[in-house]
CSV table of C-alpha atoms and ligand atoms in Angstrom, one decimal:
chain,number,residue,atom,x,y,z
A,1428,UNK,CA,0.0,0.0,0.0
A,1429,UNK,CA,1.4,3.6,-0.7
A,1430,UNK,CA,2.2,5.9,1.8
A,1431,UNK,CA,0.1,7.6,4.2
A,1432,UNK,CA,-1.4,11.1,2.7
A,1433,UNK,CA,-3.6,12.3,5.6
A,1434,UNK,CA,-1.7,13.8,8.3
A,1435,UNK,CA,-4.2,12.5,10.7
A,1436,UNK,CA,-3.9,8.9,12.1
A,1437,UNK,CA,-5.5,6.1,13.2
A,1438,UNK,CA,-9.3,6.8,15.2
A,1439,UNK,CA,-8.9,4.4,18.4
A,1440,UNK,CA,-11.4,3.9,21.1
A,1441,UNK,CA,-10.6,5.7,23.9
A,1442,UNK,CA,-13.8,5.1,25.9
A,1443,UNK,CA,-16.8,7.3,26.7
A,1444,UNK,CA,-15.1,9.1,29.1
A,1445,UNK,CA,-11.8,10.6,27.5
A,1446,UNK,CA,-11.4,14.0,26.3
A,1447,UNK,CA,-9.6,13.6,23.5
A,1448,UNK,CA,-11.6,14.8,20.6
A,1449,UNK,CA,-10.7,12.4,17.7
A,1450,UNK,CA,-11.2,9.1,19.3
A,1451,UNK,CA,-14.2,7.2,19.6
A,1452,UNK,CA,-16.3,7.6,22.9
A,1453,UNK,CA,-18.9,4.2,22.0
A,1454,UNK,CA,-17.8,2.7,19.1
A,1455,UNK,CA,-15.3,0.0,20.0
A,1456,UNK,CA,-14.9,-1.8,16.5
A,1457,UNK,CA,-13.4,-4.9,18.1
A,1458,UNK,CA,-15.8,-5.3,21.0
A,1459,UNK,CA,-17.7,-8.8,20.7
A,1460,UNK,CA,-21.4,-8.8,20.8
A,1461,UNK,CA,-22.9,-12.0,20.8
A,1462,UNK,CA,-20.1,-13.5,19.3
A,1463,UNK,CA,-19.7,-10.7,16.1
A,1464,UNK,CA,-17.5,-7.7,16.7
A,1465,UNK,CA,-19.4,-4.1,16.8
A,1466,UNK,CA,-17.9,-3.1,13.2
A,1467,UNK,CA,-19.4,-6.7,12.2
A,1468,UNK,CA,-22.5,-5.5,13.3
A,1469,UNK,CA,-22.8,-1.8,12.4
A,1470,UNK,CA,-21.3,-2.3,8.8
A,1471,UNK,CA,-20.7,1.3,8.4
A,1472,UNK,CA,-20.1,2.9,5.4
A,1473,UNK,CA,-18.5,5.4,4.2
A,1474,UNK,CA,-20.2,7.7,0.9
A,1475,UNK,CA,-17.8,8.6,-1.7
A,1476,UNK,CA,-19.7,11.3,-3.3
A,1477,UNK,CA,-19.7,13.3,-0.1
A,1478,UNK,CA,-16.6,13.0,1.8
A,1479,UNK,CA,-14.3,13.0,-1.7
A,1480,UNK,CA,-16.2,14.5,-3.9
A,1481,UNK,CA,-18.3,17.4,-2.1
A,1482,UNK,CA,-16.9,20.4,-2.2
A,1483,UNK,CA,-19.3,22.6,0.3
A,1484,UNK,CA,-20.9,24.5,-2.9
A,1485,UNK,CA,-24.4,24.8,-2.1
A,1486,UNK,CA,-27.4,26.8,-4.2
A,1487,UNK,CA,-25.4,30.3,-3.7
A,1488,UNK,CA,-22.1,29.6,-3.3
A,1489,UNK,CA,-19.0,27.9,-5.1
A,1490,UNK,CA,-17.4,25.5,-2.9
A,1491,UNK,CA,-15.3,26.1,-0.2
A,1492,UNK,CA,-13.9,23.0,0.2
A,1493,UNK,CA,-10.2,22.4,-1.3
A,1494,UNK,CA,-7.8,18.8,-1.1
A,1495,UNK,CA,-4.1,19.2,-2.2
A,1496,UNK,CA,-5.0,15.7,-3.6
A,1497,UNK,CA,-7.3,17.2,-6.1
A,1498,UNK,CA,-4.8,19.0,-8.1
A,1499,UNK,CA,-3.5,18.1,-11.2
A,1500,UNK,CA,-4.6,17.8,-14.8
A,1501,UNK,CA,-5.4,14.4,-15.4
A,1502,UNK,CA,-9.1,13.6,-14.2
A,1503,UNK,CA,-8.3,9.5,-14.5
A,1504,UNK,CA,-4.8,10.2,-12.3
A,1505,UNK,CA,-6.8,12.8,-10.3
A,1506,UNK,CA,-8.9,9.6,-9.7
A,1507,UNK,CA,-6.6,7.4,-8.8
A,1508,UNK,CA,-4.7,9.3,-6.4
A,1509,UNK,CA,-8.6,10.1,-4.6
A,1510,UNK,CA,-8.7,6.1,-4.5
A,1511,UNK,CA,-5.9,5.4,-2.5
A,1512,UNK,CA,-6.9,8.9,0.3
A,1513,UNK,CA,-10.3,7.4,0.4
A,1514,UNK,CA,-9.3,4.2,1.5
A,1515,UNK,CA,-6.6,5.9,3.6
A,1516,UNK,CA,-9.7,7.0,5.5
A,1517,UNK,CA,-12.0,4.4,5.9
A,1518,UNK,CA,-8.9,2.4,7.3
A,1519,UNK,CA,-8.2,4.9,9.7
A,1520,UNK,CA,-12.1,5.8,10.7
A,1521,UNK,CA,-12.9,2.2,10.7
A,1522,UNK,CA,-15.0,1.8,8.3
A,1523,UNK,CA,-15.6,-1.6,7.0
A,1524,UNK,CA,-17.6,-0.3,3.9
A,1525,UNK,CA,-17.8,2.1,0.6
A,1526,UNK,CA,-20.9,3.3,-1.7
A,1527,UNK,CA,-20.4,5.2,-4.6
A,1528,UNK,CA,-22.3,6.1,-7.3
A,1529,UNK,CA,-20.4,5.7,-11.1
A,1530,UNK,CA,-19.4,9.3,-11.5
A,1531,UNK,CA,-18.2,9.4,-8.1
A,1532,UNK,CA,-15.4,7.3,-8.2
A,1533,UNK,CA,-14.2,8.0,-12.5
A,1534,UNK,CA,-14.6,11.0,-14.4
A,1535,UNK,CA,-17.4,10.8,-16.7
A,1536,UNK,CA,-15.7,11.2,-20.6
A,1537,UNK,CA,-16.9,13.0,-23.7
A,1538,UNK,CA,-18.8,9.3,-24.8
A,1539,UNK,CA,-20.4,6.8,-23.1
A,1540,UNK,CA,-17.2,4.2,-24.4
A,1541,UNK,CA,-14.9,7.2,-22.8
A,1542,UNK,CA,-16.7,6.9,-19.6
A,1543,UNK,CA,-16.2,3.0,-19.1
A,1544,UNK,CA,-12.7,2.7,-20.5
A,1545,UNK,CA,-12.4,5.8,-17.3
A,1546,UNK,CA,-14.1,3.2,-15.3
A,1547,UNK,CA,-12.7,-0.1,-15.7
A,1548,UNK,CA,-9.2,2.1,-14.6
A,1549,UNK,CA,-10.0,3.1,-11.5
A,1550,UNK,CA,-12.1,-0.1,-10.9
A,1551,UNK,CA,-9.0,-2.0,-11.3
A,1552,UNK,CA,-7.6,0.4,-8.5
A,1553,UNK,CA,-9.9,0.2,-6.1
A,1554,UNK,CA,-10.4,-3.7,-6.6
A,1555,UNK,CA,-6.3,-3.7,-5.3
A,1556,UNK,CA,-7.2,-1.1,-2.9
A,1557,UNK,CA,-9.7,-3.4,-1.3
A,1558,UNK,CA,-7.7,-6.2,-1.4
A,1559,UNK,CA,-5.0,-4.2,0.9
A,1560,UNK,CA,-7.6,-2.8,3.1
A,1561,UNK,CA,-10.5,-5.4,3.3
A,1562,UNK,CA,-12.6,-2.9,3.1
A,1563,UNK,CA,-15.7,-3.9,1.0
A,1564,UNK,CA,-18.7,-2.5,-1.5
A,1565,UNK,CA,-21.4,-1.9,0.7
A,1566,UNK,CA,-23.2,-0.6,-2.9
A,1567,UNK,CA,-22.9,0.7,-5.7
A,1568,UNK,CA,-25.1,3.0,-8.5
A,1569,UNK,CA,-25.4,5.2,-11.1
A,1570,UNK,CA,-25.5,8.8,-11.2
A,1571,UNK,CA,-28.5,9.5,-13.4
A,1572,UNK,CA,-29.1,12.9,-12.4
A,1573,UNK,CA,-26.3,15.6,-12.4
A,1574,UNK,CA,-25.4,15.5,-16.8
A,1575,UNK,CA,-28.0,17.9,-18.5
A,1576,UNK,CA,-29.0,15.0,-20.7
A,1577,UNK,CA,-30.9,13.4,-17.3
A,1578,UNK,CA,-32.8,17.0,-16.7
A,1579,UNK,CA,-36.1,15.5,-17.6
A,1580,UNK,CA,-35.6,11.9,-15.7
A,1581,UNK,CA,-33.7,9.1,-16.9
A,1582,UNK,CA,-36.0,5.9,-16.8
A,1583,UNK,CA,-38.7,8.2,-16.6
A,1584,UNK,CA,-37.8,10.6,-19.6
A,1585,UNK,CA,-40.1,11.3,-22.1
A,1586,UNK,CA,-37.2,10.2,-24.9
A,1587,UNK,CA,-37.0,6.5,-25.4
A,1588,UNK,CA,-32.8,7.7,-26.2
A,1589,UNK,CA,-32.3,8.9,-22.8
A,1590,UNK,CA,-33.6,6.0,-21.7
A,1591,UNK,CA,-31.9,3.8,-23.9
A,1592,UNK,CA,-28.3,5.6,-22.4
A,1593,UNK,CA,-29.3,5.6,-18.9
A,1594,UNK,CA,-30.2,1.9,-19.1
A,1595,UNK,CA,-26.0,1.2,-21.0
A,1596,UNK,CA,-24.9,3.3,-18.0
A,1597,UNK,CA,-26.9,1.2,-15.1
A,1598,UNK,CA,-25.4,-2.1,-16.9
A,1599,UNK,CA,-21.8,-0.5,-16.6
A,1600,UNK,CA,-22.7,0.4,-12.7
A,1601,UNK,CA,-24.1,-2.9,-12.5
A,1602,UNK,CA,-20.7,-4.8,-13.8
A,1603,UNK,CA,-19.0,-2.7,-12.2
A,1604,UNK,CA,-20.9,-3.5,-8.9
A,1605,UNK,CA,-20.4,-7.3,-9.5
A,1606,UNK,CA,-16.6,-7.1,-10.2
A,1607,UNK,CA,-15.8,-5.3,-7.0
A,1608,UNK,CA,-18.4,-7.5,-4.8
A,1609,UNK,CA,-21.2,-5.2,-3.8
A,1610,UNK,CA,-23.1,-6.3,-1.5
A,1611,UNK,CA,-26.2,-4.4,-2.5
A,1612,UNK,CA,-27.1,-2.1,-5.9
A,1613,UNK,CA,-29.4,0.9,-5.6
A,1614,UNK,CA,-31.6,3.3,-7.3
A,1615,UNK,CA,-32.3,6.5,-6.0
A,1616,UNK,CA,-34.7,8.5,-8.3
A,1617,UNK,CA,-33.4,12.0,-8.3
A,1618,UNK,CA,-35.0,13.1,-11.2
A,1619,UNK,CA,-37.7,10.1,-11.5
A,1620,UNK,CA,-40.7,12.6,-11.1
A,1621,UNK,CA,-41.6,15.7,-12.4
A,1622,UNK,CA,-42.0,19.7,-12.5
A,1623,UNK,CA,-45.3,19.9,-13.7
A,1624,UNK,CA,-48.4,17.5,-14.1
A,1625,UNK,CA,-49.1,19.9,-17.7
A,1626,UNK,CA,-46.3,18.5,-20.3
A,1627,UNK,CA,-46.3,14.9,-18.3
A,1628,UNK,CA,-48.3,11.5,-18.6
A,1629,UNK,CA,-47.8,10.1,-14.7
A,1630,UNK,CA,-48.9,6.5,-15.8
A,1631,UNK,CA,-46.5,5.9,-19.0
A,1632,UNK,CA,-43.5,7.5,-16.8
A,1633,UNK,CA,-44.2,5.1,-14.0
A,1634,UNK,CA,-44.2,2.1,-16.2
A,1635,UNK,CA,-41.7,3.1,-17.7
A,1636,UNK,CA,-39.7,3.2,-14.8
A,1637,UNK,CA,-41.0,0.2,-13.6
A,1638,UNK,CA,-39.7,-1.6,-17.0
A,1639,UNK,CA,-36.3,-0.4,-16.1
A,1640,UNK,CA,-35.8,-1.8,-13.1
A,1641,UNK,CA,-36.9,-5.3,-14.4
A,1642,UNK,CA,-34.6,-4.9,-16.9
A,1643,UNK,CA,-31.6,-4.1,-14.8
A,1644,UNK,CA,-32.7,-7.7,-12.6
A,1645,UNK,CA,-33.0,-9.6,-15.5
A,1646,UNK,CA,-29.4,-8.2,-16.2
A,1647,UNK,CA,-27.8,-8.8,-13.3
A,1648,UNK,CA,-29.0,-12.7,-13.1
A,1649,UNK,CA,-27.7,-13.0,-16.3
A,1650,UNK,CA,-24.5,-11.4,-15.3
A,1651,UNK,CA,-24.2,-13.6,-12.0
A,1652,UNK,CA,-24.8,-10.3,-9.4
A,1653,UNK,CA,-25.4,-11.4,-6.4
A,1654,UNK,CA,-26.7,-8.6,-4.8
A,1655,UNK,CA,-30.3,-7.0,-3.2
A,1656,UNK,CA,-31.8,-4.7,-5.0
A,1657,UNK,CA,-32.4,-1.5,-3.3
A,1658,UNK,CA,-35.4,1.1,-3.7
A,1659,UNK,CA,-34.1,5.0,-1.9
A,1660,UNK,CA,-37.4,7.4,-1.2
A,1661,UNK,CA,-37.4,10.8,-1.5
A,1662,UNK,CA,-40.1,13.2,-2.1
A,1663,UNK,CA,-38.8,15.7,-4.0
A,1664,UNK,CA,-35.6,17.4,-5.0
A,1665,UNK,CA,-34.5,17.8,-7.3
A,1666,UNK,CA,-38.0,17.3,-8.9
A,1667,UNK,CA,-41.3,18.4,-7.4
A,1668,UNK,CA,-42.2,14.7,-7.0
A,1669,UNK,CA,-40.4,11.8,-7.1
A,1670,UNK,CA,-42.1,9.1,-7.7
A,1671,UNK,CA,-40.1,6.9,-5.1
A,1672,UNK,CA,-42.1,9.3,-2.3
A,1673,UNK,CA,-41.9,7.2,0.5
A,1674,UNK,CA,-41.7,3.8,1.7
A,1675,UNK,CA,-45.6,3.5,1.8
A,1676,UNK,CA,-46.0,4.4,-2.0
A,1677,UNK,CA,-42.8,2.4,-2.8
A,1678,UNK,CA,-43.9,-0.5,-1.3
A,1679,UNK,CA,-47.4,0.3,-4.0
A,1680,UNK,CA,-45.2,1.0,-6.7
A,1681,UNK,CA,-43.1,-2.4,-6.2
A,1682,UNK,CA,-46.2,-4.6,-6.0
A,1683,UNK,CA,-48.1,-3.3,-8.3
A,1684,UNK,CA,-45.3,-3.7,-10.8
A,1685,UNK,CA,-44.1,-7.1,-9.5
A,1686,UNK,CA,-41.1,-6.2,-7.9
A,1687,UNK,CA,-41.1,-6.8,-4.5
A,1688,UNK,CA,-39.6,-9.9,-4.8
A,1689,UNK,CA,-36.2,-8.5,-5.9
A,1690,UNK,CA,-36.6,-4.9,-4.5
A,1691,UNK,CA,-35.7,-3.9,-0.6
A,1692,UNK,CA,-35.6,-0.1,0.6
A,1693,UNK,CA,-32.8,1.9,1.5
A,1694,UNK,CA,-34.2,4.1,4.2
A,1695,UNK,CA,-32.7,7.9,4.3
A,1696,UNK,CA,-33.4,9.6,7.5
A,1697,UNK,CA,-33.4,13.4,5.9
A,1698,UNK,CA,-35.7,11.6,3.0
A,1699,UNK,CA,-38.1,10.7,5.9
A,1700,UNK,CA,-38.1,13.7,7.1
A,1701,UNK,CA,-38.8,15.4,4.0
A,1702,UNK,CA,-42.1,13.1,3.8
A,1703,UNK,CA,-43.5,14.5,6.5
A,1704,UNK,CA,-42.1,11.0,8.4
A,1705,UNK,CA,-40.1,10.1,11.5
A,1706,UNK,CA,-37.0,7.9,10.8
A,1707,UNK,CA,-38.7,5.1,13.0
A,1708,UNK,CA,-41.9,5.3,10.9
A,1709,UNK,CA,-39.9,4.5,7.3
A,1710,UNK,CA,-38.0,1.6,9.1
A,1711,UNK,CA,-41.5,0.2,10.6
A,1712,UNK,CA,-43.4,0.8,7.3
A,1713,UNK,CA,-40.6,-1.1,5.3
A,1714,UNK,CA,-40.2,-4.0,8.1
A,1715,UNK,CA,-43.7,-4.3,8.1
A,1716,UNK,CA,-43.7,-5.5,4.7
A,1717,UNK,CA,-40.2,-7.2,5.4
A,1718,UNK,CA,-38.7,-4.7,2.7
A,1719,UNK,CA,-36.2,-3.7,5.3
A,1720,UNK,CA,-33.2,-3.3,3.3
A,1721,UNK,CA,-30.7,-0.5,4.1
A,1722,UNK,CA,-30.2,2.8,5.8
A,1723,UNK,CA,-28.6,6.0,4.5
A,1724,UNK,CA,-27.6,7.4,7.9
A,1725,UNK,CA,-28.0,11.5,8.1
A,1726,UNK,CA,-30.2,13.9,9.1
A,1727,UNK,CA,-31.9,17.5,8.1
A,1728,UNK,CA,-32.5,20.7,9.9
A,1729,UNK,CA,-36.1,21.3,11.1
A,1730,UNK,CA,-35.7,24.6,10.2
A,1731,UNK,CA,-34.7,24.1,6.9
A,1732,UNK,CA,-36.7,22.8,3.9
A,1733,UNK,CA,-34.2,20.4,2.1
A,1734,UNK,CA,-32.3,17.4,2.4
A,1735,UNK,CA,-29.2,19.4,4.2
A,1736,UNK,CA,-27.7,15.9,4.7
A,1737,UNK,CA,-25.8,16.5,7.9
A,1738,UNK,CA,-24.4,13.7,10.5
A,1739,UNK,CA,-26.9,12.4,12.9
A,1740,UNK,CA,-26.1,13.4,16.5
A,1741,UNK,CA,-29.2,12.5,18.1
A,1742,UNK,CA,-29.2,9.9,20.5
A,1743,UNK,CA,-32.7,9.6,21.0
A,1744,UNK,CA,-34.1,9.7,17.5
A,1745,UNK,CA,-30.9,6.9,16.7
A,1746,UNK,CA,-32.1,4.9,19.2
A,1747,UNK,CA,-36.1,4.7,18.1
A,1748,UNK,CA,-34.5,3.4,14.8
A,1749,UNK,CA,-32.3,0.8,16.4
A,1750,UNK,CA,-35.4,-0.5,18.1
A,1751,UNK,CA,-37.0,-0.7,15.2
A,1752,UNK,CA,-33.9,-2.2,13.1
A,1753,UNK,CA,-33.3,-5.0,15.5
A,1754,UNK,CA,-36.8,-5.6,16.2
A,1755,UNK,CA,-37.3,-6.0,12.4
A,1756,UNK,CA,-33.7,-8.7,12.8
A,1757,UNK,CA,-31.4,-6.6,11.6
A,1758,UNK,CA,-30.1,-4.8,8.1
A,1759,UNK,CA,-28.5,-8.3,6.7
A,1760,UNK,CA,-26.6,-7.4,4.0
A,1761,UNK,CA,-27.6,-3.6,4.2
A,1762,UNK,CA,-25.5,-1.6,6.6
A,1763,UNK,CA,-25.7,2.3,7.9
A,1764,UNK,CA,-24.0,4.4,5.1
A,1765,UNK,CA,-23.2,8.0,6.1
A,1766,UNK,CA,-24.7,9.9,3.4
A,1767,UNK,CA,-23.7,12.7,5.0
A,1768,UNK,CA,-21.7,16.1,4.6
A,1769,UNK,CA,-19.7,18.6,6.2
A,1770,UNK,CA,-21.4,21.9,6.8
A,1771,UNK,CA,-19.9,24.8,3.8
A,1772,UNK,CA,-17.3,26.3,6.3
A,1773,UNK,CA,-16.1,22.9,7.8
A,1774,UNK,CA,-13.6,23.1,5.7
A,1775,UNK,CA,-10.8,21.3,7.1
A,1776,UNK,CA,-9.8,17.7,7.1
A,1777,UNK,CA,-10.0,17.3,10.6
A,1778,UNK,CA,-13.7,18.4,10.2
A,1779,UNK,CA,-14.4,15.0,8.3
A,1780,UNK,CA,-12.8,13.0,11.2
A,1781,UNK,CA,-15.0,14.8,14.1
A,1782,UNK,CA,-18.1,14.4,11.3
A,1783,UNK,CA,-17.5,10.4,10.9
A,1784,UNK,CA,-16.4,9.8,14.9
A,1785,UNK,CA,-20.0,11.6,15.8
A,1786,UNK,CA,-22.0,9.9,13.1
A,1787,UNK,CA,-20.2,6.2,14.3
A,1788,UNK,CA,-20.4,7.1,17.8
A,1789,UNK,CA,-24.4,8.0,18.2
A,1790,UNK,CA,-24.9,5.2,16.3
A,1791,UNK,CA,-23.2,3.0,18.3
A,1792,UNK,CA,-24.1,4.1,21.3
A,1793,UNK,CA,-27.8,3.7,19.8
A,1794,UNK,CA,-27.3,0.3,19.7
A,1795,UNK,CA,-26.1,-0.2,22.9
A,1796,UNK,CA,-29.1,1.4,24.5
A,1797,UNK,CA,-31.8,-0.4,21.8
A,1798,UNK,CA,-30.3,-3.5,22.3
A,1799,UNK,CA,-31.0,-3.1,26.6
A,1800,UNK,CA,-34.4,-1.5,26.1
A,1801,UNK,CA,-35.3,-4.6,24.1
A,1802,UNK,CA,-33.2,-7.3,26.6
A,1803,UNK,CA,-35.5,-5.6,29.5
A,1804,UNK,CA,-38.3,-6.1,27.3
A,1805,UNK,CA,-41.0,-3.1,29.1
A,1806,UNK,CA,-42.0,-2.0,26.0
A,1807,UNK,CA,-42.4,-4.6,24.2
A,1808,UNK,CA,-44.8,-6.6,27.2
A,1809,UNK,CA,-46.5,-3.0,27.2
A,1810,UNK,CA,-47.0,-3.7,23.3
A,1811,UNK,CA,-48.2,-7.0,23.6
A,1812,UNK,CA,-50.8,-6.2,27.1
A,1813,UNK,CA,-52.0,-3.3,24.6
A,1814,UNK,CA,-53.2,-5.5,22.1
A,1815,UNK,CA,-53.9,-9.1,24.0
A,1816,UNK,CA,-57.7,-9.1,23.6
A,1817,UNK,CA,-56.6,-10.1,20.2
A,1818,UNK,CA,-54.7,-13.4,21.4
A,1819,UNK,CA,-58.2,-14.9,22.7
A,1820,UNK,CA,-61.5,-15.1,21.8
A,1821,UNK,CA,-63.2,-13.5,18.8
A,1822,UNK,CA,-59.9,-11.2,18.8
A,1823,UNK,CA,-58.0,-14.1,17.4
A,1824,UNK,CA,-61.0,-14.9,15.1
A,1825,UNK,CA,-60.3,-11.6,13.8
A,1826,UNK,CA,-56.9,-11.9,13.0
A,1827,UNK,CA,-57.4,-15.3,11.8
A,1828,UNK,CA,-60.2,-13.9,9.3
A,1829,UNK,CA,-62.3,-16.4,10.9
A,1830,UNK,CA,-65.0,-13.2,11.9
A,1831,UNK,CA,-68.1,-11.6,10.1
A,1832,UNK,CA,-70.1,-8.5,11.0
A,1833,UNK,CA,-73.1,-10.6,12.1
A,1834,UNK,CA,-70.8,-12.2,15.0
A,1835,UNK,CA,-69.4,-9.2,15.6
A,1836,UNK,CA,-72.7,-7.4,15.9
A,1837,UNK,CA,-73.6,-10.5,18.5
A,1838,UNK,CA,-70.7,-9.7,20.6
A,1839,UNK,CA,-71.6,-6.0,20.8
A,1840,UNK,CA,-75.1,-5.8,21.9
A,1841,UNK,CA,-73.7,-8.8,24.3
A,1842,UNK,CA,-70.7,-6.6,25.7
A,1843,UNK,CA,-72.3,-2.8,25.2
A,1844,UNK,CA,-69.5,-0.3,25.7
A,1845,UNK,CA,-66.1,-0.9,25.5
A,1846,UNK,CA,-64.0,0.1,28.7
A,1847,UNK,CA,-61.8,2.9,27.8
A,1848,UNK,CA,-58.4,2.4,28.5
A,1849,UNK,CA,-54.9,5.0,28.4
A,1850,UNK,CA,-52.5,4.8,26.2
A,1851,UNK,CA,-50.1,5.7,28.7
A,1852,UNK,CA,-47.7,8.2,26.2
A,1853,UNK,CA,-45.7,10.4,28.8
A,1854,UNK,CA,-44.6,7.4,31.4
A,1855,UNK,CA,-43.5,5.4,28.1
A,1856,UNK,CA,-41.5,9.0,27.2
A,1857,UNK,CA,-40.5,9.0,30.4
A,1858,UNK,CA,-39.6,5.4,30.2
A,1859,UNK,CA,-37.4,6.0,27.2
A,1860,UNK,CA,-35.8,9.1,28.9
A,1861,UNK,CA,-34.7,6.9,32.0
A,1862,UNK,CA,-32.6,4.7,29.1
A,1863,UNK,CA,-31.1,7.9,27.4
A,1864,UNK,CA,-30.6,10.0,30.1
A,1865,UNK,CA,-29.4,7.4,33.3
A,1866,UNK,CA,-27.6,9.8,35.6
B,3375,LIG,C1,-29.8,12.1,-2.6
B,3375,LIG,C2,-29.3,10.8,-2.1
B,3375,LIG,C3,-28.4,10.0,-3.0
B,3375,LIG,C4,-28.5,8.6,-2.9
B,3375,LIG,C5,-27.7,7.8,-3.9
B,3375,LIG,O1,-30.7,12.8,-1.8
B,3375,LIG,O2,-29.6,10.4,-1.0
B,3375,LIG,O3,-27.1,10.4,-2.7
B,3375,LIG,O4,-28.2,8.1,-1.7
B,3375,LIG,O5,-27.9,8.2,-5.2
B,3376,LIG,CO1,-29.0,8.8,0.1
C-alpha cells in the first residue's frame, strides 16, 4: 500500500469518558457482541460522493472545500490518487464499507465508451485497494441525475434515447458492482418525477420506470450479481415529486409492478423527514412488509426545507430506529452508510474526522441502549398487554379472518361499551428518557 497522505492517524477507542476529541467515545470496533464484533454489526459505510467529492458548494455559493489531492490535470490520475486517500480514510475511521455512485469514483468522458474505459481504470484500482484494506462495496449505482442529458428523468424521460443511455450506464454500474463484490445495488430516483403535471403522462412514466428496473434484474442474473436490489425514497428534490415518495407508495409502486420480490428499501433519514415522516416510521413501514433493506444514515434541519444531509447526533431519534432495526432482525446485508456532509465552512480535514467519529459514535451508542431497552423487554410486554384481547377469543378470530359483522354485531349488543383504556404516552417517554438519560 502507498504511503500515508492524511496527516491524521489512526481513530482508536478511547472510551466514553476521554477528552480527546478524535477518538471514539462508544464505538469500539473490536468489542464482541454476541459472538460478532461491533464493526461486524454496524457495517458502516463510508459515501464517496460526499466525503471526496463534495466540495461545500451549495445553491449560492461555489465551494469552499479544497484537497491538495485534487490537483493536477489528469481527471483519470486525479482519480486514482482520490482512490488510495479514500481508502486511507476508511482504514483509519474504521470503516468496513464504501458506496459510490459511477461518476463518483471516475470522471465521466466526452462518450459513453470514454466513460467506461475511465471506469474499468479506477475499478482495477480500487479492486487492489480493497484487497490491501479489506474494506468492501457496501453498494454501488449510477448517477442518473447531475449530466444535462438526465434534466427530464432518466428511466422516466419522455425520450426513449435517454432512456436507452441511462439503461447502457446502469449495466456498466451494475458490472461494475459485480466485479468489486457489492453487497447491495441501488436506485435513487433524483429526477424520477416531475416539474409539472401539464407536459407529463404520470402512468407511462411510472411504467416506464418500472420496465427499467426489471430490466436491470433480469441483467444482473444474467450477469451472475449477487446482490439486493435496493429502492431510496425521496419526495422531492430535485423534482417536485419523485415518484419513489416514500416507503408506503414504494412499497405500492413495487407490488403493483411485481417487484417486491427482488426490490428492498434503502431508508434515508433526511428523506423521511422530507415526507413528513419520523426515521422510526420509514423503518416500521418497510419492516412491516419485510422490505427492510438499508439505511442511509443522516439527518436534516427542522428549520430548513431540504435534504441538508448533515451527520446524525441525536441519540434519541438513533435509538427509536435501532429498536425498530433489531426488532425488524437486523439490516443483513444492508448496513448504515453516512450519506452525510460537512457543513460549507467545515472546511478542514479534521472536520471530516470529528463528522465520521460523531455519526459512528451516536450510532453505536444507539445500539447499545436499543439493544438493553429490548433485553429488558417493558415495552415490548406494554406492546403486547395493549393489544392481548386479540390473542383470545373473537380477537384471534379476527386476525385469523375467521370473523363476520353478524358475529361481531352478537358480541356487541352482548358486551355494550367498551372500557376505555390509556395509552399511557408520557410514562413510556419517560420510560425512554430513563434509558437515554441514566444519571
Ligand atoms: C440524494 C441521495 C443520493 C442517494 C444515492 O438525496 O440520497 O445520494 O443516496 O444516489
Ligand atoms: Co441517500
Amino acid at each position: 500500500m502507498s504511503k500515508d497522505i492524511l496527516h491524521i492517524g489512526q481513530i482508536k477507542y478511547a472510551g466514553a469518558d476521554s477528552d480527546q476529541a478524535l477518538s471514539f467515545k462508544h464505538y469500539n470496533p473490536a468489542e464482541l457482541v454476541d459472538g460478532k464484533t461491533l464493526k461486524e454489526h454496524l457495517r458502516f459505510s463510508i459515501a464517496y460522493w460526499h466525503s471526496f467529492r463534495g466540495t461545500g458548494s451549495d445553491p449560492f455559493g461555489v465551494g469552499t472545500i479544497s484537497r491538495p489531492w485534487e490537483r493536477g490535470r489528469d481527471a483519470v490520475s486525479v482519480a486514482l490518487k482520490r482512490a488510495d486517500v479514500a481508502f486511507e480514510f476508511f482504514r483509519k475511521i474504521e470503516a468496513p464499507f464504501y458506496c459510490f455512485h459511477d461518476r463518483d469514483i471516475a470522471p465521466e468522458g466526452r462518450t459513453l465508451r470514454e466513460s467506461n474505459r475511465n471506469l474499468d481504470r479506477v475499478v482495477a484500482h480500487l479492486k487492489q485497494l480493497q484487497r490491501a484494506t479489506g474494506v468492501k462495496l457496501l453498494w454501488g449505482t449510477a448517477n442518473l441525475f447531475t449530466n444535462p442529458r438526465y434534466m427530464c428523468g432518466a428511466a422516466t424521460n419522455p425520450d426513449a434515447q435517454v432512456f436507452a443511455y441511462a439503461a447502457a450506464q446502469v449495466k456498466k454500474a451494475l458490472e461494475v458492482t459485480k466485479e468489486l463484490g457489492g453487497e447491495n445495488y441501488v436506485f435513487w430516483g433524483g429526477r424520477e418525477g416531475y416539474e409539472t403535471l401539464l407536459n407529463t403522462d404520470l402512468k407511462r412514466e411510472q411504467a416506464h420506470l418500472a420496465a427499467f428496473m426489471h430490466l436491470a434484474v433480469d441483467y444482473a442474473k444474467q450477469i451472475g450479481f449477487q446482490g439486493q436490489f435496493l429502492i431510496e425514497p425521496k419526495p422531492k428534490e430535485p423534482t417536485k415529486h419523485q415518484y419513489d415518495f416514500d416507503v408506503a407508495s414504494g412499497i405500492a409502486f413495487l407490488k403493483t409492478f411485481g417487484l417486491d420480490r427482488h426490490f428492498k428499501f434503502n431508508i434515508e433519514t433526511n428523506h423521511a423527514t422530507l415526507a413528513g415522516h419520523t426515521f422510526q416510521h420509514e423503518i416500521e413501514v418497510a419492516a412491516a412488509v419485510g422490505l427492510l433493506g438499508s439505511i442511509d444514515a443522516n439527518t436534516g434541519d427542522t428549520l430548513l426545507g431540504w435534504d441538508t444531509d448533515q451527520f446524525n447526533t441525536d441519540v434519541k431519534e438513533l435509538t427509536l430506529a435501532m429498536i425498530a432495526i433489531l426488532r425488524a432482525g437486523g439490516l443483513g446485508r444492508g448496513g448504515f452508510n453516512f450519506d452525510a456532509k460537512l457543513r460549507r465552512p467545515s472546511i478542514d480535514l479534521e472536520d471530516l474526522f470529528h463528522a465520521h467519529i460523531g455519526g459512528m459514535d451516536t450510532y453505536a451508542l444507539a445500539f447499545k441502549l436499543a439493544r438493553r431497552i429490548l433485553k429488558e423487554g417493558k415495552f415490548e410486554k406494554f406492546v403486547a398487554d395493549r393489544y392481548a384481547t386479540f390473542d383470545i377469543g373473537y380477537g384471534k378470530d379476527i386476525e385469523k379472518g375467521k370473523s363476520s359483522f353478524k358475529t361481531l354485531e352478537q358480541i356487541a349488543f352482548k358486551l355494550g361499551e367498551p372500557k376505555p383504556r390509556s395509552g399511557r404516552q408520557e410514562y413510556l417517554e419517560n420510560l425512554l428518557n430513563s434509558y437515554l438519560h441514566r444519571g
